[in-house]
Structure formats: structure tokens, C-alpha cells
Short mmCIF file of C-alpha atoms in Angstrom, two decimals:
data_model
loop_
_atom_site.label_atom_id
_atom_site.label_comp_id
_atom_site.label_asym_id
_atom_site.label_seq_id
_atom_site.Cartn_x
_atom_site.Cartn_y
_atom_site.Cartn_z
CA MET J 1 9.91 -8.96 -4.11
CA GLN J 2 8.75 -12.01 -2.12
CA TYR J 3 8.04 -15.60 -3.33
CA PRO J 4 6.77 -18.67 -1.36
CA LEU J 5 10.05 -20.36 -0.11
CA GLN J 6 10.60 -24.26 -0.95
CA PRO J 7 10.30 -26.45 2.36
CA ALA J 8 14.01 -27.21 2.72
CA LEU J 9 15.19 -23.69 2.56
CA LYS J 10 12.57 -22.52 5.11
CA VAL J 11 13.96 -25.25 7.55
CA LEU J 12 17.49 -23.80 6.33
CA LEU J 13 16.40 -20.51 7.52
CA SER J 14 14.59 -21.14 10.29
CA PRO J 15 17.52 -20.44 12.82
CA LEU J 16 17.80 -16.94 11.20
CA SER J 17 14.15 -16.75 12.31
CA ALA J 18 14.71 -17.56 15.66
CA ILE J 19 17.36 -15.17 15.94
CA TYR J 20 15.23 -12.34 14.31
CA GLY J 21 12.72 -13.29 16.77
CA ALA J 22 14.31 -12.53 19.98
CA GLY J 23 15.45 -9.53 18.75
CA VAL J 24 11.57 -8.78 18.09
CA LEU J 25 10.39 -10.29 21.22
CA LEU J 26 13.05 -8.47 23.40
CA ARG J 27 11.87 -5.07 21.73
CA ASN J 28 8.20 -5.64 22.08
CA THR J 29 8.74 -6.83 25.80
CA PHE J 30 10.52 -3.18 26.10
CA PHE J 31 7.71 -1.53 25.34
CA LYS J 32 5.39 -3.72 27.33
CA TRP J 33 7.26 -2.88 30.32
CA GLY J 34 7.73 0.61 29.75
CA ILE J 35 11.51 0.87 29.32
CA PHE J 36 10.46 1.89 25.76
CA ARG J 37 7.51 4.27 25.61
CA GLY J 38 5.43 5.56 22.99
CA ARG J 39 3.96 9.07 22.62
CA GLU J 40 0.03 10.04 22.61
CA PHE J 41 -0.47 13.52 20.82
CA PRO J 42 -3.40 15.79 21.47
CA LEU J 43 -4.95 15.03 18.00
CA PRO J 44 -6.49 12.07 16.25
CA VAL J 45 -3.76 9.48 14.42
CA ILE J 46 -4.47 6.74 12.72
CA SER J 47 -2.28 4.02 11.94
CA VAL J 48 -2.31 1.71 9.19
CA GLY J 49 0.11 -1.40 8.72
CA ASN J 50 0.94 -5.05 8.61
CA ILE J 51 3.01 -7.60 10.61
CA THR J 52 3.78 -9.54 6.96
CA VAL J 53 6.56 -7.83 4.47
CA GLY J 54 4.58 -6.03 1.83
CA GLY J 55 1.51 -6.72 -0.54
CA THR J 56 -1.39 -5.92 1.42
CA GLY J 57 -2.75 -3.36 -0.01
CA LYS J 58 -1.77 -0.26 2.86
CA THR J 59 -1.61 2.58 0.03
CA PRO J 60 -5.10 1.84 -1.34
CA HIS J 61 -6.31 1.63 2.28
CA VAL J 62 -4.47 5.13 3.36
CA GLU J 63 -6.20 6.57 0.45
CA TYR J 64 -9.56 5.52 1.61
CA LEU J 65 -9.21 7.01 4.78
CA ALA J 66 -7.64 10.20 3.16
CA ALA J 67 -10.78 10.41 0.88
CA LEU J 68 -13.16 9.77 3.83
CA LEU J 69 -11.95 12.21 5.96
CA ARG J 70 -10.78 15.15 3.68
CA ASP J 71 -13.98 16.77 3.05
CA LYS J 72 -14.90 17.15 6.85
CA PHE J 73 -11.25 17.28 8.49
CA ASN J 74 -8.09 19.04 7.87
CA VAL J 75 -5.99 15.55 7.43
CA ALA J 76 -2.15 14.75 6.41
CA VAL J 77 -0.85 11.49 5.54
CA LEU J 78 2.52 10.91 7.32
CA SER J 79 4.89 7.99 5.82
CA ARG J 80 8.58 7.18 6.16
CA GLY J 81 8.85 7.57 2.09
CA TYR J 82 10.36 3.86 1.88
CA LYS J 83 13.27 3.93 -0.52
CA ARG J 84 13.70 7.55 -1.11
CA LYS J 85 17.23 8.59 -1.07
CA THR J 86 16.66 11.70 1.53
CA ARG J 87 16.11 11.82 5.30
CA GLY J 88 14.54 14.21 7.66
CA PHE J 89 10.95 15.66 7.40
CA ALA J 90 9.73 16.81 4.00
CA VAL J 91 6.23 17.98 2.71
CA VAL J 92 5.43 16.24 -0.44
CA SER J 93 4.00 18.17 -3.32
CA THR J 94 2.53 17.06 -6.79
CA GLU J 95 6.15 17.82 -8.71
CA SER J 96 8.12 16.19 -5.81
CA HIS J 97 10.62 13.80 -7.10
CA VAL J 98 10.24 10.25 -6.38
CA GLU J 99 13.71 9.89 -5.09
CA GLU J 100 13.10 12.56 -2.82
CA VAL J 101 9.57 11.54 -1.29
CA GLY J 102 8.83 7.93 -2.39
CA ASP J 103 6.73 6.40 -5.05
CA GLU J 104 3.82 6.11 -2.53
CA PRO J 105 3.40 9.48 -1.07
CA LEU J 106 3.73 10.88 -4.20
CA GLN J 107 1.16 8.60 -5.60
CA ILE J 108 -1.28 9.94 -2.59
CA LYS J 109 -0.32 13.53 -3.20
CA ARG J 110 -0.99 13.23 -6.91
CA LYS J 111 -4.39 11.79 -6.09
CA TYR J 112 -5.44 14.10 -3.52
CA PRO J 113 -3.41 17.41 -3.99
CA ASP J 114 -5.45 18.97 -0.92
CA VAL J 115 -4.21 16.40 1.55
CA THR J 116 -1.20 17.34 3.46
CA VAL J 117 1.39 14.61 2.63
CA ALA J 118 4.99 14.46 4.53
CA VAL J 119 7.55 11.89 4.89
CA ASP J 120 9.52 11.40 8.15
CA GLY J 121 11.07 7.98 9.18
CA ASN J 122 10.75 9.44 12.50
CA ARG J 123 7.25 9.46 13.16
CA VAL J 124 7.21 11.27 16.31
CA ARG J 125 8.90 14.10 14.82
CA GLY J 126 7.06 14.02 11.73
CA ILE J 127 4.03 14.66 13.61
CA GLN J 128 5.51 17.23 15.77
CA LYS J 129 6.18 19.19 12.51
CA LEU J 130 2.94 18.50 11.07
CA CYS J 131 1.16 20.11 13.91
CA ARG J 132 3.46 23.21 13.15
CA CYS J 133 2.34 23.43 9.48
CA LYS J 134 0.07 26.21 8.27
CA GLY J 135 -3.60 24.77 7.93
CA ARG J 136 -4.10 23.60 11.68
CA ILE J 137 -4.01 19.95 10.95
CA GLN J 138 -6.89 18.05 12.67
CA ALA J 139 -5.72 14.27 12.15
CA VAL J 140 -2.84 12.61 10.90
CA LEU J 141 -2.90 9.05 8.96
CA LEU J 142 0.39 6.97 9.39
CA ASP J 143 1.33 4.82 6.32
CA ASP J 144 3.14 1.31 7.33
CA ALA J 145 3.35 2.46 11.03
CA PHE J 146 2.11 -0.73 13.04
CA GLN J 147 5.70 -1.54 13.72
CA HIS J 148 6.44 2.08 14.54
CA ARG J 149 5.75 2.14 18.30
CA TRP J 150 7.07 5.53 19.37
CA VAL J 151 3.89 6.91 18.66
CA ARG J 152 0.60 5.57 20.02
CA PRO J 153 -2.11 5.75 17.83
CA GLY J 154 -6.14 6.03 18.74
CA ILE J 155 -6.87 3.70 15.84
CA SER J 156 -4.57 0.90 14.98
CA VAL J 157 -5.62 -0.82 11.71
CA LEU J 158 -3.73 -3.85 10.72
CA LEU J 159 -4.22 -5.29 7.19
CA THR J 160 -3.78 -8.93 6.84
CA ASP J 161 -3.75 -10.74 2.99
CA TYR J 162 -6.63 -13.17 2.26
CA SER J 163 -4.60 -15.56 0.17
CA ARG J 164 -1.73 -15.44 2.96
CA PRO J 165 -2.98 -16.32 6.43
CA LEU J 166 -1.16 -15.10 9.21
CA LYS J 167 -1.37 -18.46 10.88
CA ASP J 168 0.61 -20.39 8.20
CA ASP J 169 3.25 -17.75 8.13
CA MET J 170 6.78 -17.89 9.79
CA LEU J 171 9.23 -14.97 11.01
CA LEU J 172 11.35 -13.41 8.89
CA PRO J 173 13.22 -14.82 6.69
CA ALA J 174 11.95 -18.43 6.44
CA GLY J 175 8.70 -16.35 6.14
CA SER J 176 7.19 -13.14 5.31
CA LEU J 177 6.23 -11.85 9.27
CA ARG J 178 7.59 -8.84 10.60
CA GLU J 179 6.91 -9.73 14.24
CA PHE J 180 5.08 -12.77 15.88
CA VAL J 181 1.34 -12.96 14.73
CA SER J 182 0.24 -12.42 18.48
CA ALA J 183 1.26 -8.48 17.52
CA LYS J 184 -2.12 -8.44 16.33
CA GLU J 185 -3.41 -7.78 19.74
CA ARG J 186 -2.20 -4.22 19.48
CA ALA J 187 -4.66 -3.38 16.36
CA THR J 188 -8.02 -2.01 17.34
CA THR J 189 -9.17 -2.75 13.61
CA VAL J 190 -8.27 -5.82 11.55
CA ILE J 191 -9.00 -5.61 7.79
CA VAL J 192 -8.47 -8.92 5.76
CA THR J 193 -7.82 -7.60 2.44
CA LYS J 194 -7.71 -8.56 -1.32
CA CYS J 195 -10.50 -11.04 -0.83
CA PRO J 196 -12.68 -12.31 -3.63
CA PRO J 197 -15.86 -10.37 -4.04
CA ASP J 198 -17.97 -13.29 -3.56
CA ILE J 199 -16.46 -14.85 -0.38
CA LYS J 200 -18.91 -16.91 1.08
CA PRO J 201 -20.08 -15.97 5.01
CA ILE J 202 -18.98 -19.72 6.06
CA GLU J 203 -15.25 -18.47 4.71
CA ARG J 204 -15.31 -15.05 6.55
CA ARG J 205 -16.31 -16.87 9.59
CA ILE J 206 -13.60 -19.58 9.22
CA ILE J 207 -11.15 -16.75 9.18
CA MET J 208 -12.83 -14.78 11.89
CA THR J 209 -12.02 -18.00 13.95
CA ASP J 210 -8.46 -18.48 12.75
CA LEU J 211 -7.68 -15.03 13.77
CA LYS J 212 -9.01 -15.14 17.51
CA LEU J 213 -9.55 -12.02 18.06
CA PHE J 214 -10.41 -10.05 21.35
CA PRO J 215 -14.18 -8.72 21.48
CA TRP J 216 -12.87 -5.23 21.38
CA GLN J 217 -11.42 -5.42 18.22
CA SER J 218 -13.52 -4.96 15.02
CA LEU J 219 -13.01 -7.25 11.72
CA PHE J 220 -13.87 -6.03 8.15
CA PHE J 221 -13.23 -7.54 4.75
CA THR J 222 -12.52 -5.81 1.52
CA THR J 223 -11.64 -6.01 -2.03
CA PHE J 224 -9.85 -4.30 -4.66
CA SER J 225 -11.81 -2.74 -7.31
CA TYR J 226 -9.97 -1.72 -10.77
CA GLY J 227 -10.87 1.35 -12.55
CA ASP J 228 -10.27 2.53 -16.06
CA PRO J 229 -6.98 2.54 -17.62
CA ARG J 230 -5.82 6.16 -17.14
CA PRO J 231 -2.66 7.95 -19.13
CA VAL J 232 0.76 8.32 -17.39
CA PHE J 233 1.76 11.24 -19.68
CA SER J 234 0.09 14.08 -21.03
CA GLU J 235 0.70 13.06 -24.35
CA THR J 236 -0.79 9.25 -23.52
CA VAL J 237 -3.37 8.98 -26.38
CA PRO J 238 -7.19 7.59 -25.27
CA PHE J 239 -7.41 4.45 -24.59
CA PRO J 240 -8.73 1.80 -27.19
CA GLU J 241 -12.17 1.16 -27.29
CA ARG J 242 -12.91 -2.67 -25.92
CA GLU J 243 -14.23 -3.91 -29.33
CA ILE J 244 -11.32 -2.51 -31.28
CA ILE J 245 -8.92 -4.17 -29.01
CA ARG J 246 -10.83 -7.49 -29.51
CA SER J 247 -11.19 -7.30 -33.01
CA GLU J 248 -7.54 -6.13 -33.64
CA LYS J 249 -6.47 -8.59 -31.10
CA TYR J 250 -4.16 -6.08 -29.61
CA GLY J 251 -1.73 -7.21 -26.60
CA ILE J 252 -0.88 -5.72 -23.54
CA LEU J 253 2.65 -5.07 -21.93
CA MET J 254 2.36 -5.43 -18.36
CA VAL J 255 5.32 -3.81 -16.19
CA THR J 256 4.78 -4.07 -12.84
CA GLY J 257 7.36 -3.55 -9.66
CA ILE J 258 5.13 -4.72 -6.88
CA VAL J 259 5.18 -7.82 -4.51
CA SER J 260 2.08 -9.13 -6.01
CA PRO J 261 0.87 -8.18 -9.58
CA ARG J 262 -1.06 -11.46 -10.19
CA PRO J 263 -4.48 -9.58 -9.40
CA LEU J 264 -3.87 -7.24 -11.69
CA ARG J 265 -2.88 -9.69 -14.34
CA LYS J 266 -6.39 -11.50 -13.82
CA HIS J 267 -7.94 -7.78 -14.23
CA LEU J 268 -6.06 -6.91 -17.29
CA ARG J 269 -7.40 -10.47 -19.12
CA SER J 270 -10.90 -8.86 -19.07
CA ILE J 271 -9.26 -6.05 -21.34
CA SER J 272 -7.11 -8.84 -23.83
CA PRO J 273 -6.17 -12.09 -23.44
CA ARG J 274 -2.91 -11.37 -25.02
CA ILE J 275 -0.58 -10.42 -22.29
CA ARG J 276 3.01 -10.10 -21.93
CA GLN J 277 4.44 -9.26 -18.66
CA LEU J 278 7.57 -7.63 -17.21
CA ARG J 279 8.06 -8.04 -13.37
CA PHE J 280 10.52 -5.91 -11.02
CA PRO J 281 11.13 -5.95 -7.55
CA ASP J 282 8.87 -3.88 -5.21
CA HIS J 283 9.33 -0.29 -5.59
CA HIS J 284 12.09 -0.72 -8.30
CA ARG J 285 13.78 2.28 -9.84
CA PHE J 286 13.68 1.86 -13.57
CA GLY J 287 17.16 2.44 -14.96
CA ARG J 288 18.52 2.43 -18.61
CA LYS J 289 18.81 -1.11 -18.95
CA ASP J 290 14.96 -1.47 -17.54
CA VAL J 291 13.84 0.89 -20.12
CA ALA J 292 15.86 -1.19 -22.67
CA ARG J 293 14.46 -4.07 -21.51
CA ILE J 294 10.96 -2.70 -21.69
CA LYS J 295 11.60 -1.39 -25.38
CA ASP J 296 12.75 -4.68 -26.39
CA ALA J 297 9.78 -6.35 -25.08
CA TRP J 298 7.33 -3.59 -26.74
CA ASN J 299 8.98 -4.01 -30.07
CA SER J 300 8.53 -7.72 -29.85
CA PRO J 301 7.62 -9.26 -33.39
CA GLY J 302 4.31 -11.09 -33.69
CA GLU J 303 3.05 -10.04 -30.17
CA ASN J 304 0.87 -6.81 -31.57
CA LEU J 305 1.38 -4.86 -28.20
CA ARG J 306 -0.54 -1.64 -28.45
CA MET J 307 -0.99 -0.88 -24.82
CA LEU J 308 1.67 -0.36 -21.97
CA ILE J 309 -0.14 -0.89 -18.80
CA THR J 310 1.02 -0.52 -15.23
CA THR J 311 0.22 -0.01 -11.58
CA GLU J 312 -0.51 3.55 -10.14
CA LYS J 313 2.28 3.22 -7.83
CA ASP J 314 4.92 2.15 -10.58
CA ALA J 315 3.43 5.06 -12.79
CA ALA J 316 4.82 7.35 -9.94
CA ARG J 317 8.21 6.07 -10.79
CA LEU J 318 7.78 5.69 -14.51
CA ARG J 319 6.88 9.36 -15.06
CA GLN J 320 10.13 10.68 -13.65
CA THR J 321 12.23 7.64 -15.72
CA THR J 322 14.62 8.96 -18.51
CA GLY J 323 14.86 7.19 -21.82
CA LEU J 324 11.40 6.51 -22.35
CA ASP J 325 10.60 7.37 -26.07
CA ASP J 326 7.30 8.95 -27.29
CA GLU J 327 5.99 6.21 -28.62
CA LEU J 328 5.82 4.48 -25.20
CA LYS J 329 4.85 7.68 -23.60
CA ARG J 330 1.53 7.53 -26.02
CA ASN J 331 0.49 4.22 -25.22
CA MET J 332 1.39 3.94 -21.33
CA TYR J 333 -1.64 3.43 -19.42
CA TYR J 334 -2.10 2.64 -15.62
CA ILE J 335 -5.11 1.09 -13.49
CA PRO J 336 -6.19 2.60 -10.71
CA VAL J 337 -7.31 0.47 -7.58
CA SER J 338 -9.75 1.43 -4.93
CA VAL J 339 -10.81 -0.48 -1.94
CA LYS J 340 -14.42 -1.83 -1.54
CA PHE J 341 -15.94 -3.17 1.77
CA ILE J 342 -17.73 -6.36 1.31
CA ASP J 343 -21.30 -6.84 2.23
CA GLY J 344 -21.84 -3.15 3.04
CA CYS J 345 -19.61 -3.10 6.25
CA GLY J 346 -17.97 -0.01 5.23
CA GLU J 347 -20.65 2.03 6.44
CA SER J 348 -19.62 0.89 10.04
CA PHE J 349 -16.14 1.59 9.53
CA ASN J 350 -16.44 4.71 8.22
CA LYS J 351 -18.47 5.70 11.01
CA LYS J 352 -16.04 4.33 13.67
CA ILE J 353 -13.28 6.32 11.77
CA ILE J 354 -15.35 9.44 11.48
CA ASP J 355 -16.74 9.44 14.97
CA TYR J 356 -13.30 8.89 16.46
CA VAL J 357 -11.69 12.12 14.43
CA GLY J 358 -14.75 14.18 15.14
CA LYS J 359 -14.72 13.70 19.15
CA ASN J 360 -10.87 14.24 19.04
CA LYS J 361 -9.81 16.64 16.33
CA ARG J 362 -7.20 18.95 17.46
CA ASP J 363 -7.92 22.67 18.43
CA HIS J 364 -4.59 23.24 19.74
CA ILE J 365 -1.79 25.31 18.16
CA LEU J 366 0.93 22.77 19.13
CA CYS J 367 1.38 19.41 19.96
#
């Protein structure tokens, strides 16, 4: 979980950032000089990633791409499966366990069961194995792969959070940058994510100026669109009507294990102003003590908590958490999130992606 550091702490950590930066610089220099070489594949490869630690909306953007391509091409999603307890290559099914494949790959598979989803920390090996899968994969989406330079994608999408400008950040551990801001030159497309839906043109121009992109790089702006609450479990009862929530003053228990839950909390205020929040670290595995903490919060006297609402990513883990009683399961919902391009620029983005995949889709049997 990333929190803004105090200025004094940033100063104390800056020597460690310098050491970290030297390692990053050396690695990138080796790739630049050809000592390390990325591999190209005879099929379309689209990478989605960032140069900051978490919280830019990678999974919703990968889902957007999967939804865009799935009806026209046999597309696969390849992730490293962050925080899974297994190693090597694995194909994700809707019944996979979160500890075997990770929460985000499982979320994508449950949302799009007809899309091939796989995990492998070694992306080169993962693509090779996908090429040998039945069904003739025609394109691969790499989730969180901007730093994985062993694969050379045809399109590299770099995400940057609207609320965390790159120019104001520092390298780890003093800041949240995984590498220098100059690394953005490797991207073919840059997307500023989590923008206010009503972001003004002048503000977009300021961001464009600050990013200092090259003419051959495309820039887009997106925001999040929140859907209606959906049941986490099969036994979850229908979500209460908004009028009943307001008239009966129902409260919400908000449970999250993500980097930045603030946008979700803001959205939930449109449902009920009475929100009790439990915040856990990103990708948190819920254990017995966590379940006890959730139960205690749910049963707090005087708060009239009637709905437990979480994120789609947390729902993937909570479904497989033991110890949740029937009452919690009956009242547990998640909020689906989707990507929306601002000012209709999504058509241009979609055309760019579809044209690239259509012209380069694989007709080979092996990679």
C-alpha cells in the first residue's frame, strides 16, 4: 500500500533511491546497448503497464482491450499472477484458486470466460506456451509488463494516474517510481487514467505539455465508470432499492485491499452517506483475524450496516476466504469498474488497436 511520504522521510530515503536508480539505469543501458535483448514474436503483442507502483488502473484497461478484441480475434491475456503461491506457466479457469493464479487474472477470467488467461513470471516462456495452446491464439495482451523488457511488444501502453503526476514523483523508496520518468519514451501510447469526467481542455493541454511526449506517441485520457452493485456470492440477496437505503438510513461497510480506495468511497456516497471503511493492503489475503475484524465492524451497534461493498478485485479473494458467515455472504456486493475515454477519443484508440492486431494477427502454428 502506498501512502505519500513526509518530506523529511523522503530526504532520508533519497540515498536508497539513488542506489536503486543506479541499478535501473544499468539495466536499461544494457538493453539499449544490446547486451540484453528483448524478443519479438510473430503475432500482435500489446503491453499495458506503468512506471509507478500500483494504482493506475491496469486491470480495467486490460479488460477494456480484451473486450474490444474478443469478438474479432482469439486473444489471450498473460499476467505474472502477482502474489500467487505457485510458479511457472498456468492457464486460468473460472474455478482456479486465487492463491494459484492471483486475484487479477482470476477477475479477468471470470468476467470474460471465453478469453484465454494465463500466468507466468517469464513472459517469453508464457507467450511461447500460449502459441502452442489449442485454439490458435492470434494476439496477446501483457498485463503489467512495461518493465518486462525481455519481450518487445508491438504496442506499449503506459498508464499514468491523473492524481499522481510523474514529474512530481521520485524513485523508490522515496517515491513510487519504478524507473526514471524518461522511460516513458518506450511507450507508443500514453493514457492518463482516473481523470475527472469533466476535465477541462486547458488542464489536458497542461498535462500534455508536462509529459513532453514525442510526435509519434499517442496520448489519451480516461476515467472510471462504476456499475451497479453485483452479488459476490450466489446466496447474496438483491441489492436494496436506493429509496429504501435513504429512507431507512442504511449504512455501508466498505472493505478494500487496493492502493487507492478514495474514488470508490466517493462513488459509494451517491448510494449512502453512512460509510464505515476497512482498509487492507493491496492484494491482501484475508485470514481469520481479518474476517473477525470484518464481523466486528459489521456488528457495530448504532451504525445500521446493511451492505458490505468491496471492489471486483477484492471479491475474487473474498469468495475463497473461509470463515465468512451466511449473513455476510447474503449482504456482500462488489462494484464493477469499466474504462471510459474522455471526449470520444476512444474511437481513435480502438481503431489503432484493431488495425494493429488485424494487420499482424498470427497465422503461424508456432511462435
